Tab-separated table of C-alpha atoms and ligand atoms in Angstrom:
chain	number	residue	atom	x	y	z
A	1	MET	CA	88.761	105.846	92.474
A	2	PRO	CA	90.679	106.184	89.182
A	3	ASP	CA	90.281	103.461	86.563
A	4	LEU	CA	93.561	101.629	85.953
A	5	SER	CA	92.155	98.537	84.292
A	6	ASN	CA	94.392	97.095	81.551
A	7	ARG	CA	97.406	98.888	83.034
A	8	VAL	CA	100.518	97.186	84.353
A	9	ALA	CA	102.293	98.837	87.288
A	10	LEU	CA	105.668	98.262	88.912
A	11	VAL	CA	105.929	99.407	92.533
A	12	THR	CA	109.427	99.323	93.998
A	13	GLY	CA	109.593	98.593	97.715
A	14	GLY	CA	106.053	97.229	97.535
A	15	SER	CA	106.501	94.786	100.392
A	16	ARG	CA	105.942	97.195	103.284
A	17	GLY	CA	104.735	100.642	104.313
A	18	ILE	CA	103.808	103.150	101.639
A	19	GLY	CA	104.789	100.819	98.782
A	20	ALA	CA	102.519	98.018	100.008
A	21	ALA	CA	99.597	100.467	100.299
A	22	VAL	CA	100.339	101.776	96.788
A	23	ALA	CA	100.466	98.246	95.338
A	24	LEU	CA	97.138	97.303	96.972
A	25	HIS	CA	95.485	100.556	95.906
A	26	LEU	CA	96.649	100.393	92.282
A	27	ALA	CA	95.356	96.821	92.158
A	28	SER	CA	91.998	97.878	93.589
A	29	CYS	CA	91.849	100.447	90.762
A	30	GLY	CA	92.256	97.554	88.292
A	31	ALA	CA	95.986	97.510	87.530
A	32	ALA	CA	98.107	94.366	87.366
A	33	VAL	CA	100.925	94.981	89.847
A	34	ALA	CA	104.535	93.865	90.127
A	35	VAL	CA	105.461	94.090	93.809
A	36	ASN	CA	109.218	94.624	94.056
A	37	TYR	CA	111.117	93.972	97.283
A	38	ALA	CA	114.734	93.767	98.428
A	39	GLY	CA	114.713	91.190	101.234
A	40	SER	CA	111.169	90.862	102.618
A	41	GLN	CA	109.945	88.019	100.438
A	42	SER	CA	107.162	86.853	102.752
A	43	ALA	CA	105.803	90.402	103.121
A	44	ALA	CA	105.832	90.862	99.330
A	45	ASP	CA	104.136	87.471	98.881
A	46	ALA	CA	101.425	88.543	101.350
A	47	VAL	CA	100.716	91.707	99.325
A	48	VAL	CA	100.512	89.634	96.130
A	49	GLU	CA	98.237	87.075	97.827
A	50	SER	CA	95.883	89.770	99.022
A	51	ILE	CA	95.655	91.255	95.510
A	52	ARG	CA	94.969	87.821	94.010
A	53	GLU	CA	92.337	87.017	96.654
A	54	ALA	CA	90.506	90.186	95.606
A	55	GLY	CA	90.556	88.955	91.993
A	56	GLY	CA	93.539	90.990	90.763
A	57	ARG	CA	96.804	90.098	89.020
A	58	ALA	CA	100.092	90.503	90.823
A	59	VAL	CA	103.581	89.080	91.032
A	60	ALA	CA	106.382	89.543	93.561
A	61	LEU	CA	109.806	90.333	92.067
A	62	GLN	CA	113.023	90.572	94.062
A	63	ALA	CA	115.553	93.196	92.963
A	64	ASP	CA	117.916	95.565	94.724
A	65	VAL	CA	117.179	98.939	93.126
A	66	SER	CA	120.651	100.214	94.018
A	67	ASP	CA	122.032	97.767	91.420
A	68	PRO	CA	121.561	99.219	87.905
A	69	ALA	CA	121.792	95.790	86.217
A	70	ALA	CA	119.130	94.416	88.570
A	71	CYS	CA	116.851	97.345	87.650
A	72	GLY	CA	117.142	96.526	83.943
A	73	ALA	CA	116.379	92.874	84.649
A	74	LEU	CA	113.445	93.836	86.900
A	75	VAL	CA	111.765	95.840	84.150
A	76	GLN	CA	112.256	92.949	81.702
A	77	SER	CA	110.688	90.558	84.245
A	78	VAL	CA	107.654	92.805	84.651
A	79	VAL	CA	107.122	92.843	80.897
A	80	SER	CA	107.520	89.082	80.545
A	81	GLU	CA	105.375	88.229	83.606
A	82	LEU	CA	102.596	90.788	83.213
A	83	GLY	CA	102.718	91.684	79.520
A	84	GLY	CA	103.859	95.327	79.556
A	85	LEU	CA	104.622	98.323	81.716
A	86	ASP	CA	102.410	101.409	81.945
A	87	ILE	CA	103.048	102.757	85.451
A	88	LEU	CA	106.340	102.958	87.344
A	89	VAL	CA	106.196	103.919	91.020
A	90	ASN	CA	109.692	104.540	92.364
A	91	ASN	CA	108.979	104.110	96.065
A	92	ALA	CA	111.843	102.022	97.504
A	93	GLY	CA	113.887	104.023	99.954
A	94	ILE	CA	116.100	103.829	103.021
A	95	THR	CA	117.501	106.143	105.694
A	96	ARG	CA	120.976	106.162	107.255
A	97	ASP	CA	120.664	109.226	109.487
A	98	GLY	CA	123.551	111.140	111.021
A	99	LEU	CA	125.030	114.597	111.257
A	100	VAL	CA	126.892	115.555	108.111
A	101	VAL	CA	130.276	116.063	109.814
A	102	ARG	CA	130.111	112.527	111.172
A	103	MET	CA	128.536	110.793	108.187
A	104	SER	CA	130.467	107.848	106.765
A	105	ASP	CA	131.068	107.420	103.048
A	106	ASP	CA	129.074	104.189	103.243
A	107	ASP	CA	126.016	105.880	104.757
A	108	TRP	CA	126.178	108.610	102.138
A	109	ALA	CA	126.565	106.151	99.251
A	110	ALA	CA	123.932	103.664	100.427
A	111	VAL	CA	121.224	106.325	100.532
A	112	ILE	CA	122.227	107.960	97.232
A	113	ASP	CA	122.509	104.586	95.467
A	114	THR	CA	119.109	103.349	96.644
A	115	ASN	CA	117.041	106.533	96.790
A	116	LEU	CA	118.416	108.398	93.762
A	117	THR	CA	120.424	106.119	91.457
A	118	GLY	CA	117.722	103.450	91.767
A	119	VAL	CA	115.126	105.925	90.496
A	120	PHE	CA	117.408	106.839	87.579
A	121	SER	CA	118.125	103.205	86.638
A	122	LEU	CA	114.461	102.215	86.650
A	123	THR	CA	113.374	105.352	84.817
A	124	ARG	CA	115.962	104.662	82.107
A	125	ALA	CA	114.798	101.067	81.649
A	126	ALA	CA	111.055	101.794	81.870
A	127	GLY	CA	111.323	105.040	79.893
A	128	LYS	CA	112.510	103.166	76.787
A	129	ILE	CA	109.409	100.965	76.863
A	130	MET	CA	107.030	103.832	77.595
A	131	MET	CA	108.532	106.028	74.856
A	132	LYS	CA	108.093	103.241	72.312
A	133	GLN	CA	104.454	102.661	73.281
A	134	ARG	CA	103.917	106.441	73.475
A	135	SER	CA	102.230	106.255	76.869
A	136	GLY	CA	103.169	105.823	80.477
A	137	ALA	CA	103.193	107.417	83.898
A	138	ILE	CA	106.080	107.614	86.337
A	139	VAL	CA	105.403	108.564	89.957
A	140	ASN	CA	108.420	109.081	92.183
A	141	VAL	CA	108.136	109.055	95.959
A	142	THR	CA	110.336	111.865	97.211
A	143	SER	CA	109.901	113.580	100.605
A	144	VAL	CA	109.214	116.986	102.108
A	145	VAL	CA	112.797	116.623	103.370
A	146	GLY	CA	113.907	116.987	99.741
A	147	LEU	CA	112.090	120.334	99.658
A	148	VAL	CA	113.115	121.858	102.977
A	149	GLY	CA	116.100	119.795	104.224
A	150	ASN	CA	116.432	118.156	107.636
A	151	ALA	CA	119.203	118.179	110.215
A	152	GLY	CA	120.612	114.663	110.469
A	153	GLN	CA	119.450	113.637	107.003
A	154	ALA	CA	121.860	115.305	104.546
A	155	ASN	CA	122.213	112.114	102.488
A	156	TYR	CA	118.463	111.483	102.413
A	157	ALA	CA	117.603	115.120	101.658
A	158	ALA	CA	120.178	115.249	98.850
A	159	ALA	CA	118.789	112.069	97.312
A	160	LYS	CA	115.177	113.228	97.609
A	161	ALA	CA	115.973	116.690	96.194
A	162	GLY	CA	117.799	114.877	93.381
A	163	VAL	CA	114.663	112.862	92.678
A	164	ILE	CA	112.746	116.109	92.242
A	165	GLY	CA	115.258	117.408	89.667
A	166	LEU	CA	115.232	114.020	87.958
A	167	THR	CA	111.423	113.989	87.848
A	168	LYS	CA	111.234	117.433	86.261
A	169	SER	CA	113.925	116.596	83.683
A	170	VAL	CA	112.231	113.321	82.739
A	171	ALA	CA	108.895	115.156	82.478
A	172	ARG	CA	110.472	117.562	79.973
A	173	GLU	CA	112.228	114.816	77.999
A	174	LEU	CA	109.298	112.436	77.685
A	175	ALA	CA	106.228	114.684	77.503
A	176	SER	CA	106.212	114.730	73.699
A	177	ARG	CA	106.175	110.892	73.730
A	178	GLY	CA	103.034	110.712	75.871
A	179	VAL	CA	104.874	109.868	79.098
A	180	ARG	CA	104.248	111.864	82.290
A	181	ALA	CA	106.511	112.060	85.347
A	182	ASN	CA	105.444	113.463	88.708
A	183	ALA	CA	106.492	113.152	92.338
A	184	VAL	CA	104.690	112.880	95.645
A	185	ALA	CA	106.415	114.336	98.687
A	186	PRO	CA	105.080	112.662	101.834
A	187	GLY	CA	105.471	114.363	105.202
A	188	PHE	CA	105.450	112.140	108.292
A	189	ILE	CA	103.753	108.846	107.432
A	190	GLU	CA	103.291	106.013	109.968
A	191	THR	CA	105.491	103.143	108.665
A	192	ASP	CA	108.464	101.064	109.823
A	193	MET	CA	110.705	103.935	108.665
A	194	THR	CA	109.191	106.420	111.127
A	195	ALA	CA	108.433	103.882	113.896
A	196	ALA	CA	112.139	103.968	114.760
A	197	LEU	CA	112.008	107.675	115.699
A	198	SER	CA	111.950	108.757	119.339
A	199	GLU	CA	108.810	110.083	121.027
A	200	ALA	CA	110.493	113.511	121.302
A	201	VAL	CA	111.109	113.667	117.544
A	202	ARG	CA	107.565	112.476	116.836
A	203	GLU	CA	106.068	115.171	119.072
A	204	SER	CA	108.198	118.004	117.685
A	205	THR	CA	107.297	116.872	114.149
A	206	ARG	CA	103.589	116.627	114.970
A	207	ALA	CA	103.713	120.221	116.203
A	208	GLN	CA	104.740	121.332	112.695
A	209	ILE	CA	101.765	119.669	110.989
A	210	ALA	CA	98.798	121.998	110.458
A	211	MET	CA	96.350	119.079	110.554
A	212	GLY	CA	97.900	117.890	113.832
A	213	ARG	CA	98.230	114.229	112.848
A	214	PHE	CA	100.610	111.941	111.031
A	215	GLY	CA	99.660	110.556	107.632
A	216	SER	CA	98.861	106.975	106.700
A	217	PRO	CA	100.290	104.983	103.794
A	218	GLN	CA	96.783	105.095	102.273
A	219	ASP	CA	96.945	108.911	102.152
A	220	VAL	CA	99.988	108.602	99.884
A	221	ALA	CA	98.601	105.680	97.871
A	222	ALA	CA	95.509	107.616	96.796
A	223	THR	CA	97.676	110.471	95.509
A	224	VAL	CA	99.981	108.095	93.625
A	225	ALA	CA	96.993	106.404	91.965
A	226	PHE	CA	95.602	109.767	90.896
A	227	LEU	CA	98.919	110.895	89.362
A	228	ALA	CA	99.340	107.524	87.628
A	229	SER	CA	95.873	107.685	86.084
A	230	ASP	CA	94.289	109.485	83.142
A	231	GLU	CA	92.582	111.767	85.672
A	232	ALA	CA	95.995	113.479	85.821
A	233	ALA	CA	96.435	113.414	82.020
A	234	TYR	CA	97.442	117.091	81.875
A	235	ILE	CA	99.766	117.016	84.892
A	236	THR	CA	103.498	116.439	84.507
A	237	GLY	CA	106.659	117.659	86.240
A	238	GLN	CA	104.806	118.385	89.493
A	239	VAL	CA	105.682	117.654	93.098
A	240	LEU	CA	102.612	117.123	95.254
A	241	ALA	CA	103.176	117.259	99.011
A	242	VAL	CA	101.065	114.815	101.040
A	243	ASP	CA	101.950	116.188	104.437
A	244	GLY	CA	98.849	117.395	106.298
A	245	GLY	CA	99.965	120.987	105.823
A	246	MET	CA	103.505	120.605	107.155
A	247	THR	CA	105.459	122.559	104.543
A	248	PHE	CA	103.177	124.763	102.442
A	249	VAL	CA	104.180	128.401	102.016
B	301	NAP	P1	109.630	101.313	104.783
B	301	NAP	O1	108.408	100.989	105.551
B	301	NAP	O2	110.952	101.267	105.471
B	301	NAP	O3	109.670	100.373	103.477
B	301	NAP	C1	110.730	100.507	102.581
B	301	NAP	C2	110.471	99.665	101.352
B	301	NAP	O4	111.551	99.870	100.431
B	301	NAP	C3	110.430	98.180	101.658
B	301	NAP	O5	109.469	97.588	100.833
B	301	NAP	C4	111.829	97.719	101.278
B	301	NAP	O6	111.892	96.388	100.839
B	301	NAP	C5	112.112	98.625	100.098
B	301	NAP	N1	113.541	98.739	99.814
B	301	NAP	C6	114.508	99.275	100.602
B	301	NAP	N2	115.698	99.198	99.982
B	301	NAP	C7	115.478	98.602	98.797
B	301	NAP	C8	116.301	98.233	97.711
B	301	NAP	N3	117.624	98.470	97.711
B	301	NAP	N4	115.737	97.637	96.628
B	301	NAP	C9	114.409	97.383	96.602
B	301	NAP	N5	113.571	97.711	97.597
B	301	NAP	C10	114.107	98.306	98.683
B	301	NAP	O7	109.549	102.763	104.149
B	301	NAP	P2	108.293	103.729	103.879
B	301	NAP	O8	108.144	104.624	105.049
B	301	NAP	O9	107.130	102.946	103.373
B	301	NAP	O10	108.904	104.630	102.713
B	301	NAP	C11	108.607	104.398	101.339
B	301	NAP	C12	109.121	105.586	100.546
B	301	NAP	O11	108.497	106.780	101.015
B	301	NAP	C13	110.631	105.812	100.680
B	301	NAP	O12	111.171	106.258	99.455
B	301	NAP	C14	110.708	106.910	101.711
B	301	NAP	O13	111.891	107.646	101.598
B	301	NAP	C15	109.486	107.723	101.357
B	301	NAP	N6	108.997	108.580	102.435
B	301	NAP	C16	108.542	108.059	103.597
B	301	NAP	C17	108.086	108.908	104.595
B	301	NAP	C18	107.543	108.408	105.899
B	301	NAP	O14	107.222	109.265	106.751
B	301	NAP	N7	107.422	107.116	106.114
B	301	NAP	C19	108.095	110.293	104.385
B	301	NAP	C20	108.572	110.791	103.194
B	301	NAP	C21	109.006	109.920	102.218
B	301	NAP	P3	112.136	95.158	101.898
B	301	NAP	O15	110.844	95.035	102.650
B	301	NAP	O16	112.409	93.990	101.055
B	301	NAP	O17	113.257	95.595	102.780
């Protein structure tokens, strides 16, 4: 397990699913963790409670990442509550699936605002702090859908592909200041987001996975912790698929 003691991490969408697993894992590696959520206060509080019970430091912070002003305020709250910011995990994300010819402007905008603009707003706010302290690690949660596309998810795929371009640009801009930026691209992970899919979709997806099983939030959390840690000190601008062999070429 990587050593993240004396590091402060912000995990967006840390109340449920992959984000909750990331928050718990970073804390078990020694980091103090700000658990961001949009609406699920009790779920975020439960994650914080479980970190504290294990002897760690954590705080739950509400903010809608699709609101740029809220992102700036969130980063300031992390610094004032936990004393700094060393690791930013941009995990919060939503889906509003539909075929492109039928997609509403609202469904397009909601996914772009949350999944892409949110990552930009938080990177801008956190990047200033990390540049000044000449250290930091940003890990963005994209998706294999951002690499290969998916029928019915044009908004989501565009946002996730955008996150990959954003990650690589930030990696180039901030490398000389000691700040790394990488992305993880999960495949099919068992969370609330995928629980809504039909059995037919689940089975046809499973058939595309070389390892023949869906992933767990913990599979993603371990990869995020690695990329956030000094064990990945010479890795920046990369996209690491955590997909059981779904998309490799
Ligand atoms: P999930 O179970 O639906 O959880 C989503 C999380 O994001 C929740 O904590 C939610 O907070 C938060 N969130 C949503 N909108 C937000 C907003 N505007 N501001 C702040 N937080 C917000 O999703 P998941 O499956 O864990 O997915 C996590 C990330 O992994 C997403 O970026 C997703 O696109 C990506 N991903 C997932 C899969 C998969 O198979 N599950 C695959 C590839 C990529 P509340 O609880 O407060 O609503």
